[in-house]
């Protein structure tokens, strides 16, 4: 029986669906996928079109609404919204260090998780669509970041299920290998560092001081993790959001306290670093991150810790060299490194599993370029200028390669524009769809 809840301005209904673990074996093992239906209060009985929301990630559960706020404010004017916890996340059958041990050893776990990519997410969505809307029903789709990658997969596998698609910061390079993705990413991250240090020049010395301290004495984090120099550099992930530079500065300005034996890193700073660096709430983000770029026809050799390998081509990110040369220490971005499976307690039990996924070479293709070129589903995409997470040039390349795409390039928002714009970004895309822009 579905649970119905009332929050300020909205009514939500819980749905749990049983879907095949492997859609090629529909009579095999089943897992659960959870979705939350959201409708504007007072419109529960209205015949509204559906909007499926696919969250960023990979490994990210859908947002938990507290009422009619954010982009939902705009979406609920026109749609009944379905917030999907993609397989393995949130209230769907979880895939974490606590649950994966039941699957067997690292090889069994890796084989299991290989079925948690965009193609499986899309096939889950199609089963759900047919259940809620009927065989001939179609819904609209909103894909944020990795959700946009999934949108391209949806258009490749089952475009007949879609009326229209909205993409925010998520037009993936269709034929870009993981190495190409990271070769484009490191220079973008370097630019975000430069912008941060120009905004907060005092942070140059603070970051250097913390890096020098950690080079001699890695710090223990409150969850049992270890803050090494490289882990500290990973705080650069914050620089890709609209307020991330400011949040990073506020974290850094409370980095030090005067202890009994002299200056030491403060509990406040270490707790803040832990909150940013721990994958306890989204382990699949780390475990599956590079696999979202794995495609047999593009990356036949597998991803093989691409971010780690490509980093060697950008020595400016070497903290030890920067300290010796009296240069600013650069922070990194949306990269997953093998050492994270040693420093993060939530990932340590999964390190062998992650290694096997990094070595995997039989990834199926996620996109069908020919079908996408002939696409007739209207697609409206927000492309953020100098997006730190998704390369703008790759996005525009894809916009040109996929039929029926209209792209809006903007420097008003960063990668999190959908979340922080209060509905402005979504409203712009919806007005484009209605021919008003």
PDB file of C-alpha atoms in Angstrom, residues 133-433:
ATOM      1  CA  UNK A 133       1.215   5.463 -17.575  1.00  0.00           C
ATOM      2  CA  UNK A 134       0.359   2.348 -19.550  1.00  0.00           C
ATOM      3  CA  UNK A 135       2.134   0.929 -22.570  1.00  0.00           C
ATOM      4  CA  UNK A 136       1.437   3.916 -24.817  1.00  0.00           C
ATOM      5  CA  UNK A 137       1.953   6.630 -22.216  1.00  0.00           C
ATOM      6  CA  UNK A 138       4.857   9.009 -22.539  1.00  0.00           C
ATOM      7  CA  UNK A 139       6.473  11.258 -19.980  1.00  0.00           C
ATOM      8  CA  UNK A 140       8.860  14.181 -19.930  1.00  0.00           C
ATOM      9  CA  UNK A 141      12.341  13.778 -18.506  1.00  0.00           C
ATOM     10  CA  UNK A 142      14.584  16.103 -16.502  1.00  0.00           C
ATOM     11  CA  UNK A 143      18.197  14.954 -16.231  1.00  0.00           C
ATOM     12  CA  UNK A 144      20.671  16.796 -14.011  1.00  0.00           C
ATOM     13  CA  UNK A 145      24.399  16.124 -14.629  1.00  0.00           C
ATOM     14  CA  UNK A 146      24.725  12.307 -14.714  1.00  0.00           C
ATOM     15  CA  UNK A 147      20.955  12.310 -15.122  1.00  0.00           C
ATOM     16  CA  UNK A 148      21.621  14.050 -18.441  1.00  0.00           C
ATOM     17  CA  UNK A 149      23.991  11.228 -19.410  1.00  0.00           C
ATOM     18  CA  UNK A 150      21.115   8.847 -18.633  1.00  0.00           C
ATOM     19  CA  UNK A 151      18.839  10.997 -20.813  1.00  0.00           C
ATOM     20  CA  UNK A 152      21.102  10.394 -23.807  1.00  0.00           C
ATOM     21  CA  UNK A 153      20.992   6.681 -23.043  1.00  0.00           C
ATOM     22  CA  UNK A 154      17.188   6.886 -22.820  1.00  0.00           C
ATOM     23  CA  UNK A 155      17.056   8.538 -26.235  1.00  0.00           C
ATOM     24  CA  UNK A 156      19.295   5.747 -27.545  1.00  0.00           C
ATOM     25  CA  UNK A 157      17.339   2.837 -26.070  1.00  0.00           C
ATOM     26  CA  UNK A 158      13.709   3.882 -25.694  1.00  0.00           C
ATOM     27  CA  UNK A 159      12.869   7.303 -27.174  1.00  0.00           C
ATOM     28  CA  UNK A 160       9.281   6.146 -27.695  1.00  0.00           C
ATOM     29  CA  UNK A 161       8.729   6.598 -23.960  1.00  0.00           C
ATOM     30  CA  UNK A 162       9.540  10.335 -23.999  1.00  0.00           C
ATOM     31  CA  UNK A 163       7.495  13.410 -24.901  1.00  0.00           C
ATOM     32  CA  UNK A 164      10.391  15.815 -24.349  1.00  0.00           C
ATOM     33  CA  UNK A 165      13.608  16.000 -22.364  1.00  0.00           C
ATOM     34  CA  UNK A 166      15.263  18.725 -20.313  1.00  0.00           C
ATOM     35  CA  UNK A 167      18.976  18.441 -19.527  1.00  0.00           C
ATOM     36  CA  UNK A 168      20.911  20.613 -17.078  1.00  0.00           C
ATOM     37  CA  UNK A 169      24.704  20.356 -17.115  1.00  0.00           C
ATOM     38  CA  UNK A 170      24.617  16.829 -18.492  1.00  0.00           C
ATOM     39  CA  UNK A 171      25.306  16.531 -22.223  1.00  0.00           C
ATOM     40  CA  UNK A 172      28.023  13.877 -22.217  1.00  0.00           C
ATOM     41  CA  UNK A 173      30.554  13.384 -24.963  1.00  0.00           C
ATOM     42  CA  UNK A 174      29.102  10.492 -26.968  1.00  0.00           C
ATOM     43  CA  UNK A 175      32.412   9.097 -28.101  1.00  0.00           C
ATOM     44  CA  UNK A 176      34.795  10.549 -25.541  1.00  0.00           C
ATOM     45  CA  UNK A 177      36.937   8.127 -23.567  1.00  0.00           C
ATOM     46  CA  UNK A 178      37.598   8.553 -19.862  1.00  0.00           C
ATOM     47  CA  UNK A 179      41.126   9.734 -20.677  1.00  0.00           C
ATOM     48  CA  UNK A 180      39.764  12.448 -22.975  1.00  0.00           C
ATOM     49  CA  UNK A 181      37.278  13.503 -20.311  1.00  0.00           C
ATOM     50  CA  UNK A 182      40.014  13.988 -17.718  1.00  0.00           C
ATOM     51  CA  UNK A 183      42.463  15.633 -20.105  1.00  0.00           C
ATOM     52  CA  UNK A 184      39.790  18.243 -20.654  1.00  0.00           C
ATOM     53  CA  UNK A 185      38.906  18.394 -16.953  1.00  0.00           C
ATOM     54  CA  UNK A 186      42.250  19.175 -15.323  1.00  0.00           C
ATOM     55  CA  UNK A 187      42.710  22.526 -17.124  1.00  0.00           C
ATOM     56  CA  UNK A 188      39.154  23.521 -16.133  1.00  0.00           C
ATOM     57  CA  UNK A 189      39.903  22.679 -12.518  1.00  0.00           C
ATOM     58  CA  UNK A 190      43.110  24.706 -12.710  1.00  0.00           C
ATOM     59  CA  UNK A 191      41.059  27.702 -13.901  1.00  0.00           C
ATOM     60  CA  UNK A 192      38.676  27.285 -10.965  1.00  0.00           C
ATOM     61  CA  UNK A 193      41.675  27.267  -8.624  1.00  0.00           C
ATOM     62  CA  UNK A 194      43.001  30.439 -10.203  1.00  0.00           C
ATOM     63  CA  UNK A 195      39.628  32.127  -9.844  1.00  0.00           C
ATOM     64  CA  UNK A 196      39.383  31.084  -6.196  1.00  0.00           C
ATOM     65  CA  UNK A 197      42.856  32.346  -5.348  1.00  0.00           C
ATOM     66  CA  UNK A 198      42.132  35.623  -7.162  1.00  0.00           C
ATOM     67  CA  UNK A 199      38.972  35.995  -5.065  1.00  0.00           C
ATOM     68  CA  UNK A 200      40.658  34.946  -1.804  1.00  0.00           C
ATOM     69  CA  UNK A 201      44.415  35.538  -2.202  1.00  0.00           C
ATOM     70  CA  UNK A 202      44.972  34.820   1.496  1.00  0.00           C
ATOM     71  CA  UNK A 203      43.974  31.218   0.855  1.00  0.00           C
ATOM     72  CA  UNK A 204      47.173  30.581  -1.128  1.00  0.00           C
ATOM     73  CA  UNK A 205      49.230  30.601   2.070  1.00  0.00           C
ATOM     74  CA  UNK A 206      46.580  28.763   4.077  1.00  0.00           C
ATOM     75  CA  UNK A 207      46.362  25.901   1.580  1.00  0.00           C
ATOM     76  CA  UNK A 208      50.140  25.678   1.339  1.00  0.00           C
ATOM     77  CA  UNK A 209      50.398  25.589   5.122  1.00  0.00           C
ATOM     78  CA  UNK A 210      47.831  22.807   5.453  1.00  0.00           C
ATOM     79  CA  UNK A 211      49.446  20.788   2.651  1.00  0.00           C
ATOM     80  CA  UNK A 212      52.912  21.145   4.219  1.00  0.00           C
ATOM     81  CA  UNK A 213      51.528  20.071   7.608  1.00  0.00           C
ATOM     82  CA  UNK A 214      49.750  17.033   6.166  1.00  0.00           C
ATOM     83  CA  UNK A 215      52.821  16.016   4.166  1.00  0.00           C
ATOM     84  CA  UNK A 216      54.559  15.427   7.499  1.00  0.00           C
ATOM     85  CA  UNK A 217      51.580  14.378   9.630  1.00  0.00           C
ATOM     86  CA  UNK A 218      48.416  13.077   7.934  1.00  0.00           C
ATOM     87  CA  UNK A 219      45.422  13.840  10.156  1.00  0.00           C
ATOM     88  CA  UNK A 220      42.744  11.518  11.482  1.00  0.00           C
ATOM     89  CA  UNK A 221      39.196  12.449  10.506  1.00  0.00           C
ATOM     90  CA  UNK A 222      36.227  12.021  12.865  1.00  0.00           C
ATOM     91  CA  UNK A 223      34.926   8.971  10.966  1.00  0.00           C
ATOM     92  CA  UNK A 224      38.252   7.145  11.096  1.00  0.00           C
ATOM     93  CA  UNK A 225      39.332   8.375   7.687  1.00  0.00           C
ATOM     94  CA  UNK A 226      42.746   9.803   6.947  1.00  0.00           C
ATOM     95  CA  UNK A 227      43.342  13.328   5.653  1.00  0.00           C
ATOM     96  CA  UNK A 228      46.427  13.075   3.472  1.00  0.00           C
ATOM     97  CA  UNK A 229      47.713  15.809   1.188  1.00  0.00           C
ATOM     98  CA  UNK A 230      45.927  14.242  -1.770  1.00  0.00           C
ATOM     99  CA  UNK A 231      42.707  13.862   0.198  1.00  0.00           C
ATOM    100  CA  UNK A 232      42.947  17.527   1.201  1.00  0.00           C
ATOM    101  CA  UNK A 233      43.404  18.478  -2.458  1.00  0.00           C
ATOM    102  CA  UNK A 234      40.164  16.636  -3.252  1.00  0.00           C
ATOM    103  CA  UNK A 235      38.282  19.434  -1.471  1.00  0.00           C
ATOM    104  CA  UNK A 236      38.577  21.193  -4.826  1.00  0.00           C
ATOM    105  CA  UNK A 237      35.367  19.363  -5.745  1.00  0.00           C
ATOM    106  CA  UNK A 238      33.660  22.271  -3.982  1.00  0.00           C
ATOM    107  CA  UNK A 239      34.890  24.749  -6.600  1.00  0.00           C
ATOM    108  CA  UNK A 240      32.418  23.545  -9.214  1.00  0.00           C
ATOM    109  CA  UNK A 241      29.279  24.853  -7.508  1.00  0.00           C
ATOM    110  CA  UNK A 242      27.933  28.370  -7.400  1.00  0.00           C
ATOM    111  CA  UNK A 243      28.825  29.017  -3.749  1.00  0.00           C
ATOM    112  CA  UNK A 244      31.588  26.411  -3.477  1.00  0.00           C
ATOM    113  CA  UNK A 245      34.494  28.853  -3.571  1.00  0.00           C
ATOM    114  CA  UNK A 246      33.011  30.834  -0.692  1.00  0.00           C
ATOM    115  CA  UNK A 247      32.234  27.686   1.308  1.00  0.00           C
ATOM    116  CA  UNK A 248      35.786  26.453   0.788  1.00  0.00           C
ATOM    117  CA  UNK A 249      37.181  29.770   2.003  1.00  0.00           C
ATOM    118  CA  UNK A 250      35.026  29.675   5.130  1.00  0.00           C
ATOM    119  CA  UNK A 251      36.256  26.145   5.827  1.00  0.00           C
ATOM    120  CA  UNK A 252      39.886  27.184   5.359  1.00  0.00           C
ATOM    121  CA  UNK A 253      39.678  30.274   7.560  1.00  0.00           C
ATOM    122  CA  UNK A 254      38.930  28.049  10.567  1.00  0.00           C
ATOM    123  CA  UNK A 255      41.632  25.510   9.762  1.00  0.00           C
ATOM    124  CA  UNK A 256      44.010  26.234  12.636  1.00  0.00           C
ATOM    125  CA  UNK A 257      43.867  26.414  16.412  1.00  0.00           C
ATOM    126  CA  UNK A 258      46.639  26.960  18.920  1.00  0.00           C
ATOM    127  CA  UNK A 259      47.014  23.682  20.800  1.00  0.00           C
ATOM    128  CA  UNK A 260      49.209  22.766  23.731  1.00  0.00           C
ATOM    129  CA  UNK A 261      52.020  21.810  21.393  1.00  0.00           C
ATOM    130  CA  UNK A 262      51.556  24.639  18.911  1.00  0.00           C
ATOM    131  CA  UNK A 263      49.307  25.168  15.874  1.00  0.00           C
ATOM    132  CA  UNK A 264      47.187  22.191  14.876  1.00  0.00           C
ATOM    133  CA  UNK A 265      44.312  21.526  12.523  1.00  0.00           C
ATOM    134  CA  UNK A 266      41.039  22.361  14.255  1.00  0.00           C
ATOM    135  CA  UNK A 267      38.240  19.907  14.958  1.00  0.00           C
ATOM    136  CA  UNK A 268      35.964  22.301  13.087  1.00  0.00           C
ATOM    137  CA  UNK A 269      38.100  22.037   9.959  1.00  0.00           C
ATOM    138  CA  UNK A 270      38.528  18.268  10.204  1.00  0.00           C
ATOM    139  CA  UNK A 271      34.784  17.760  10.666  1.00  0.00           C
ATOM    140  CA  UNK A 272      34.073  20.004   7.686  1.00  0.00           C
ATOM    141  CA  UNK A 273      36.642  18.167   5.560  1.00  0.00           C
ATOM    142  CA  UNK A 274      35.111  14.834   6.546  1.00  0.00           C
ATOM    143  CA  UNK A 275      31.656  16.047   5.528  1.00  0.00           C
ATOM    144  CA  UNK A 276      32.959  16.945   2.079  1.00  0.00           C
ATOM    145  CA  UNK A 277      35.207  13.936   1.508  1.00  0.00           C
ATOM    146  CA  UNK A 278      33.302  10.966   2.943  1.00  0.00           C
ATOM    147  CA  UNK A 279      31.488   8.677   0.517  1.00  0.00           C
ATOM    148  CA  UNK A 280      29.454   7.028   3.284  1.00  0.00           C
ATOM    149  CA  UNK A 281      26.206   8.409   1.867  1.00  0.00           C
ATOM    150  CA  UNK A 282      27.051   7.847  -1.813  1.00  0.00           C
ATOM    151  CA  UNK A 283      29.572   5.009  -2.140  1.00  0.00           C
ATOM    152  CA  UNK A 284      28.475   4.197  -5.690  1.00  0.00           C
ATOM    153  CA  UNK A 285      29.609   7.656  -6.741  1.00  0.00           C
ATOM    154  CA  UNK A 286      33.182   6.534  -6.110  1.00  0.00           C
ATOM    155  CA  UNK A 287      32.863   2.883  -7.097  1.00  0.00           C
ATOM    156  CA  UNK A 288      31.100   3.483 -10.412  1.00  0.00           C
ATOM    157  CA  UNK A 289      32.332   6.944 -11.321  1.00  0.00           C
ATOM    158  CA  UNK A 290      34.753   6.147 -14.116  1.00  0.00           C
ATOM    159  CA  UNK A 291      32.550   3.329 -15.441  1.00  0.00           C
ATOM    160  CA  UNK A 292      30.062   5.921 -16.735  1.00  0.00           C
ATOM    161  CA  UNK A 293      32.622   6.634 -19.483  1.00  0.00           C
ATOM    162  CA  UNK A 294      33.352   2.980 -20.299  1.00  0.00           C
ATOM    163  CA  UNK A 295      32.074   1.869 -23.701  1.00  0.00           C
ATOM    164  CA  UNK A 296      33.313  -1.079 -25.695  1.00  0.00           C
ATOM    165  CA  UNK A 297      33.542   0.861 -28.942  1.00  0.00           C
ATOM    166  CA  UNK A 298      35.338   3.796 -27.316  1.00  0.00           C
ATOM    167  CA  UNK A 299      37.433   2.523 -24.427  1.00  0.00           C
ATOM    168  CA  UNK A 300      38.108  -1.102 -25.283  1.00  0.00           C
ATOM    169  CA  UNK A 301      40.858  -1.301 -22.681  1.00  0.00           C
ATOM    170  CA  UNK A 302      38.664  -0.205 -19.782  1.00  0.00           C
ATOM    171  CA  UNK A 303      39.063   2.957 -17.720  1.00  0.00           C
ATOM    172  CA  UNK A 304      41.972   1.721 -15.524  1.00  0.00           C
ATOM    173  CA  UNK A 305      41.876   4.602 -13.010  1.00  0.00           C
ATOM    174  CA  UNK A 306      41.944   7.177 -15.778  1.00  0.00           C
ATOM    175  CA  UNK A 307      41.900  10.242 -13.510  1.00  0.00           C
ATOM    176  CA  UNK A 308      44.983   8.958 -11.658  1.00  0.00           C
ATOM    177  CA  UNK A 309      46.888   8.155 -14.858  1.00  0.00           C
ATOM    178  CA  UNK A 310      45.999  11.391 -16.639  1.00  0.00           C
ATOM    179  CA  UNK A 311      46.895  13.463 -13.573  1.00  0.00           C
ATOM    180  CA  UNK A 312      50.545  12.656 -14.229  1.00  0.00           C
ATOM    181  CA  UNK A 313      50.255  14.704 -17.437  1.00  0.00           C
ATOM    182  CA  UNK A 314      49.481  17.787 -15.315  1.00  0.00           C
ATOM    183  CA  UNK A 315      52.387  18.197 -12.872  1.00  0.00           C
ATOM    184  CA  UNK A 316      50.947  21.507 -11.648  1.00  0.00           C
ATOM    185  CA  UNK A 317      48.633  19.361  -9.480  1.00  0.00           C
ATOM    186  CA  UNK A 318      51.610  17.748  -7.708  1.00  0.00           C
ATOM    187  CA  UNK A 319      51.469  19.273  -4.226  1.00  0.00           C
ATOM    188  CA  UNK A 320      55.024  18.316  -3.294  1.00  0.00           C
ATOM    189  CA  UNK A 321      56.399  20.037  -6.385  1.00  0.00           C
ATOM    190  CA  UNK A 322      54.274  23.099  -5.654  1.00  0.00           C
ATOM    191  CA  UNK A 323      55.589  23.300  -2.084  1.00  0.00           C
ATOM    192  CA  UNK A 324      59.205  22.978  -3.218  1.00  0.00           C
ATOM    193  CA  UNK A 325      58.742  25.590  -5.932  1.00  0.00           C
ATOM    194  CA  UNK A 326      56.823  28.010  -3.681  1.00  0.00           C
ATOM    195  CA  UNK A 327      53.791  27.820  -6.000  1.00  0.00           C
ATOM    196  CA  UNK A 328      50.131  27.692  -5.038  1.00  0.00           C
ATOM    197  CA  UNK A 329      48.961  24.182  -4.258  1.00  0.00           C
ATOM    198  CA  UNK A 330      46.162  23.283  -6.675  1.00  0.00           C
ATOM    199  CA  UNK A 331      43.109  21.403  -5.492  1.00  0.00           C
ATOM    200  CA  UNK A 332      41.529  18.703  -7.660  1.00  0.00           C
ATOM    201  CA  UNK A 333      37.940  18.306  -8.815  1.00  0.00           C
ATOM    202  CA  UNK A 334      35.484  15.546  -9.730  1.00  0.00           C
ATOM    203  CA  UNK A 335      38.087  12.817  -9.912  1.00  0.00           C
ATOM    204  CA  UNK A 336      38.081   9.439  -8.199  1.00  0.00           C
ATOM    205  CA  UNK A 337      41.479   8.018  -7.261  1.00  0.00           C
ATOM    206  CA  UNK A 338      42.433   4.524  -6.055  1.00  0.00           C
ATOM    207  CA  UNK A 339      43.904   5.881  -2.789  1.00  0.00           C
ATOM    208  CA  UNK A 340      40.389   7.007  -1.785  1.00  0.00           C
ATOM    209  CA  UNK A 341      39.613   3.344  -1.147  1.00  0.00           C
ATOM    210  CA  UNK A 342      42.305   3.390   1.540  1.00  0.00           C
ATOM    211  CA  UNK A 343      41.625   6.720   3.247  1.00  0.00           C
ATOM    212  CA  UNK A 344      37.799   6.527   3.399  1.00  0.00           C
ATOM    213  CA  UNK A 345      36.349   3.916   5.805  1.00  0.00           C
ATOM    214  CA  UNK A 346      33.144   3.704   3.743  1.00  0.00           C
ATOM    215  CA  UNK A 347      35.172   2.622   0.701  1.00  0.00           C
ATOM    216  CA  UNK A 348      37.917   0.436   2.206  1.00  0.00           C
ATOM    217  CA  UNK A 349      35.907  -2.824   2.045  1.00  0.00           C
ATOM    218  CA  UNK A 350      35.208  -2.120  -1.635  1.00  0.00           C
ATOM    219  CA  UNK A 351      38.755  -1.450  -2.831  1.00  0.00           C
ATOM    220  CA  UNK A 352      39.218  -4.823  -4.557  1.00  0.00           C
ATOM    221  CA  UNK A 353      35.773  -4.532  -6.115  1.00  0.00           C
ATOM    222  CA  UNK A 354      36.625  -1.063  -7.428  1.00  0.00           C
ATOM    223  CA  UNK A 355      39.905  -2.380  -8.832  1.00  0.00           C
ATOM    224  CA  UNK A 356      38.075  -5.093 -10.753  1.00  0.00           C
ATOM    225  CA  UNK A 357      35.658  -2.535 -12.191  1.00  0.00           C
ATOM    226  CA  UNK A 358      38.599  -0.339 -13.224  1.00  0.00           C
ATOM    227  CA  UNK A 359      40.104  -3.308 -15.057  1.00  0.00           C
ATOM    228  CA  UNK A 360      36.848  -4.325 -16.729  1.00  0.00           C
ATOM    229  CA  UNK A 361      36.940  -4.209 -20.543  1.00  0.00           C
ATOM    230  CA  UNK A 362      33.498  -5.477 -21.617  1.00  0.00           C
ATOM    231  CA  UNK A 363      31.408  -2.370 -20.995  1.00  0.00           C
ATOM    232  CA  UNK A 364      28.437  -2.145 -23.321  1.00  0.00           C
ATOM    233  CA  UNK A 365      27.952   1.012 -25.365  1.00  0.00           C
ATOM    234  CA  UNK A 366      25.667   3.516 -23.624  1.00  0.00           C
ATOM    235  CA  UNK A 367      24.817   5.681 -26.632  1.00  0.00           C
ATOM    236  CA  UNK A 368      23.666   4.937 -30.169  1.00  0.00           C
ATOM    237  CA  UNK A 369      25.075   7.776 -32.311  1.00  0.00           C
ATOM    238  CA  UNK A 370      22.998   6.871 -35.379  1.00  0.00           C
ATOM    239  CA  UNK A 371      19.756   6.740 -33.453  1.00  0.00           C
ATOM    240  CA  UNK A 372      20.636   9.962 -31.644  1.00  0.00           C
ATOM    241  CA  UNK A 373      21.414  11.720 -34.917  1.00  0.00           C
ATOM    242  CA  UNK A 374      17.904  10.800 -36.107  1.00  0.00           C
ATOM    243  CA  UNK A 375      16.291  11.740 -32.768  1.00  0.00           C
ATOM    244  CA  UNK A 376      12.864  13.397 -32.969  1.00  0.00           C
ATOM    245  CA  UNK A 377      12.187  13.843 -29.231  1.00  0.00           C
ATOM    246  CA  UNK A 378      12.549  17.560 -28.411  1.00  0.00           C
ATOM    247  CA  UNK A 379      15.548  18.121 -26.109  1.00  0.00           C
ATOM    248  CA  UNK A 380      16.238  21.400 -24.310  1.00  0.00           C
ATOM    249  CA  UNK A 381      19.619  21.630 -22.616  1.00  0.00           C
ATOM    250  CA  UNK A 382      21.291  24.122 -20.302  1.00  0.00           C
ATOM    251  CA  UNK A 383      25.041  24.109 -20.915  1.00  0.00           C
ATOM    252  CA  UNK A 384      27.017  25.984 -18.281  1.00  0.00           C
ATOM    253  CA  UNK A 385      29.951  27.959 -19.633  1.00  0.00           C
ATOM    254  CA  UNK A 386      33.198  26.538 -18.183  1.00  0.00           C
ATOM    255  CA  UNK A 387      31.304  23.923 -16.161  1.00  0.00           C
ATOM    256  CA  UNK A 388      33.946  22.299 -13.940  1.00  0.00           C
ATOM    257  CA  UNK A 389      32.280  18.891 -14.018  1.00  0.00           C
ATOM    258  CA  UNK A 390      31.114  18.465 -17.631  1.00  0.00           C
ATOM    259  CA  UNK A 391      33.192  19.850 -20.462  1.00  0.00           C
ATOM    260  CA  UNK A 392      31.388  22.600 -22.363  1.00  0.00           C
ATOM    261  CA  UNK A 393      33.053  21.753 -25.679  1.00  0.00           C
ATOM    262  CA  UNK A 394      32.051  18.095 -25.348  1.00  0.00           C
ATOM    263  CA  UNK A 395      28.483  19.150 -24.507  1.00  0.00           C
ATOM    264  CA  UNK A 396      28.175  21.398 -27.540  1.00  0.00           C
ATOM    265  CA  UNK A 397      29.711  18.688 -29.710  1.00  0.00           C
ATOM    266  CA  UNK A 398      26.931  16.381 -28.522  1.00  0.00           C
ATOM    267  CA  UNK A 399      24.275  19.047 -29.023  1.00  0.00           C
ATOM    268  CA  UNK A 400      25.353  19.244 -32.660  1.00  0.00           C
ATOM    269  CA  UNK A 401      25.403  15.462 -33.061  1.00  0.00           C
ATOM    270  CA  UNK A 402      21.959  14.725 -31.590  1.00  0.00           C
ATOM    271  CA  UNK A 403      18.870  15.604 -33.574  1.00  0.00           C
ATOM    272  CA  UNK A 404      16.267  18.030 -32.240  1.00  0.00           C
ATOM    273  CA  UNK A 405      18.449  19.532 -29.474  1.00  0.00           C
ATOM    274  CA  UNK A 406      18.287  23.183 -28.532  1.00  0.00           C
ATOM    275  CA  UNK A 407      21.106  24.276 -26.250  1.00  0.00           C
ATOM    276  CA  UNK A 408      21.150  27.340 -24.025  1.00  0.00           C
ATOM    277  CA  UNK A 409      24.717  28.275 -23.062  1.00  0.00           C
ATOM    278  CA  UNK A 410      24.889  30.435 -19.953  1.00  0.00           C
ATOM    279  CA  UNK A 411      27.558  31.753 -17.594  1.00  0.00           C
ATOM    280  CA  UNK A 412      24.979  32.948 -15.065  1.00  0.00           C
ATOM    281  CA  UNK A 413      25.001  29.617 -13.252  1.00  0.00           C
ATOM    282  CA  UNK A 414      27.484  26.944 -12.307  1.00  0.00           C
ATOM    283  CA  UNK A 415      26.864  23.184 -12.489  1.00  0.00           C
ATOM    284  CA  UNK A 416      24.298  23.320  -9.675  1.00  0.00           C
ATOM    285  CA  UNK A 417      22.151  25.924 -11.437  1.00  0.00           C
ATOM    286  CA  UNK A 418      19.046  23.715 -11.407  1.00  0.00           C
ATOM    287  CA  UNK A 419      19.227  23.351  -7.629  1.00  0.00           C
ATOM    288  CA  UNK A 420      20.144  26.899  -6.631  1.00  0.00           C
ATOM    289  CA  UNK A 421      18.253  28.993  -9.191  1.00  0.00           C
ATOM    290  CA  UNK A 422      14.874  28.565  -7.530  1.00  0.00           C
ATOM    291  CA  UNK A 423      13.302  27.276 -10.717  1.00  0.00           C
ATOM    292  CA  UNK A 424      14.811  29.881 -13.054  1.00  0.00           C
ATOM    293  CA  UNK A 425      16.905  27.410 -15.054  1.00  0.00           C
ATOM    294  CA  UNK A 426      14.043  24.956 -15.465  1.00  0.00           C
ATOM    295  CA  UNK A 427      11.627  27.757 -16.326  1.00  0.00           C
ATOM    296  CA  UNK A 428      13.926  28.918 -19.124  1.00  0.00           C
ATOM    297  CA  UNK A 429      14.072  25.415 -20.607  1.00  0.00           C
ATOM    298  CA  UNK A 430      10.315  24.965 -20.296  1.00  0.00           C
ATOM    299  CA  UNK A 431       9.701  28.292 -22.029  1.00  0.00           C
ATOM    300  CA  UNK A 432      12.047  27.157 -24.796  1.00  0.00           C
ATOM    301  CA  UNK A 433       9.923  24.022 -25.122  1.00  0.00           C
TER     302      UNK A 433
END
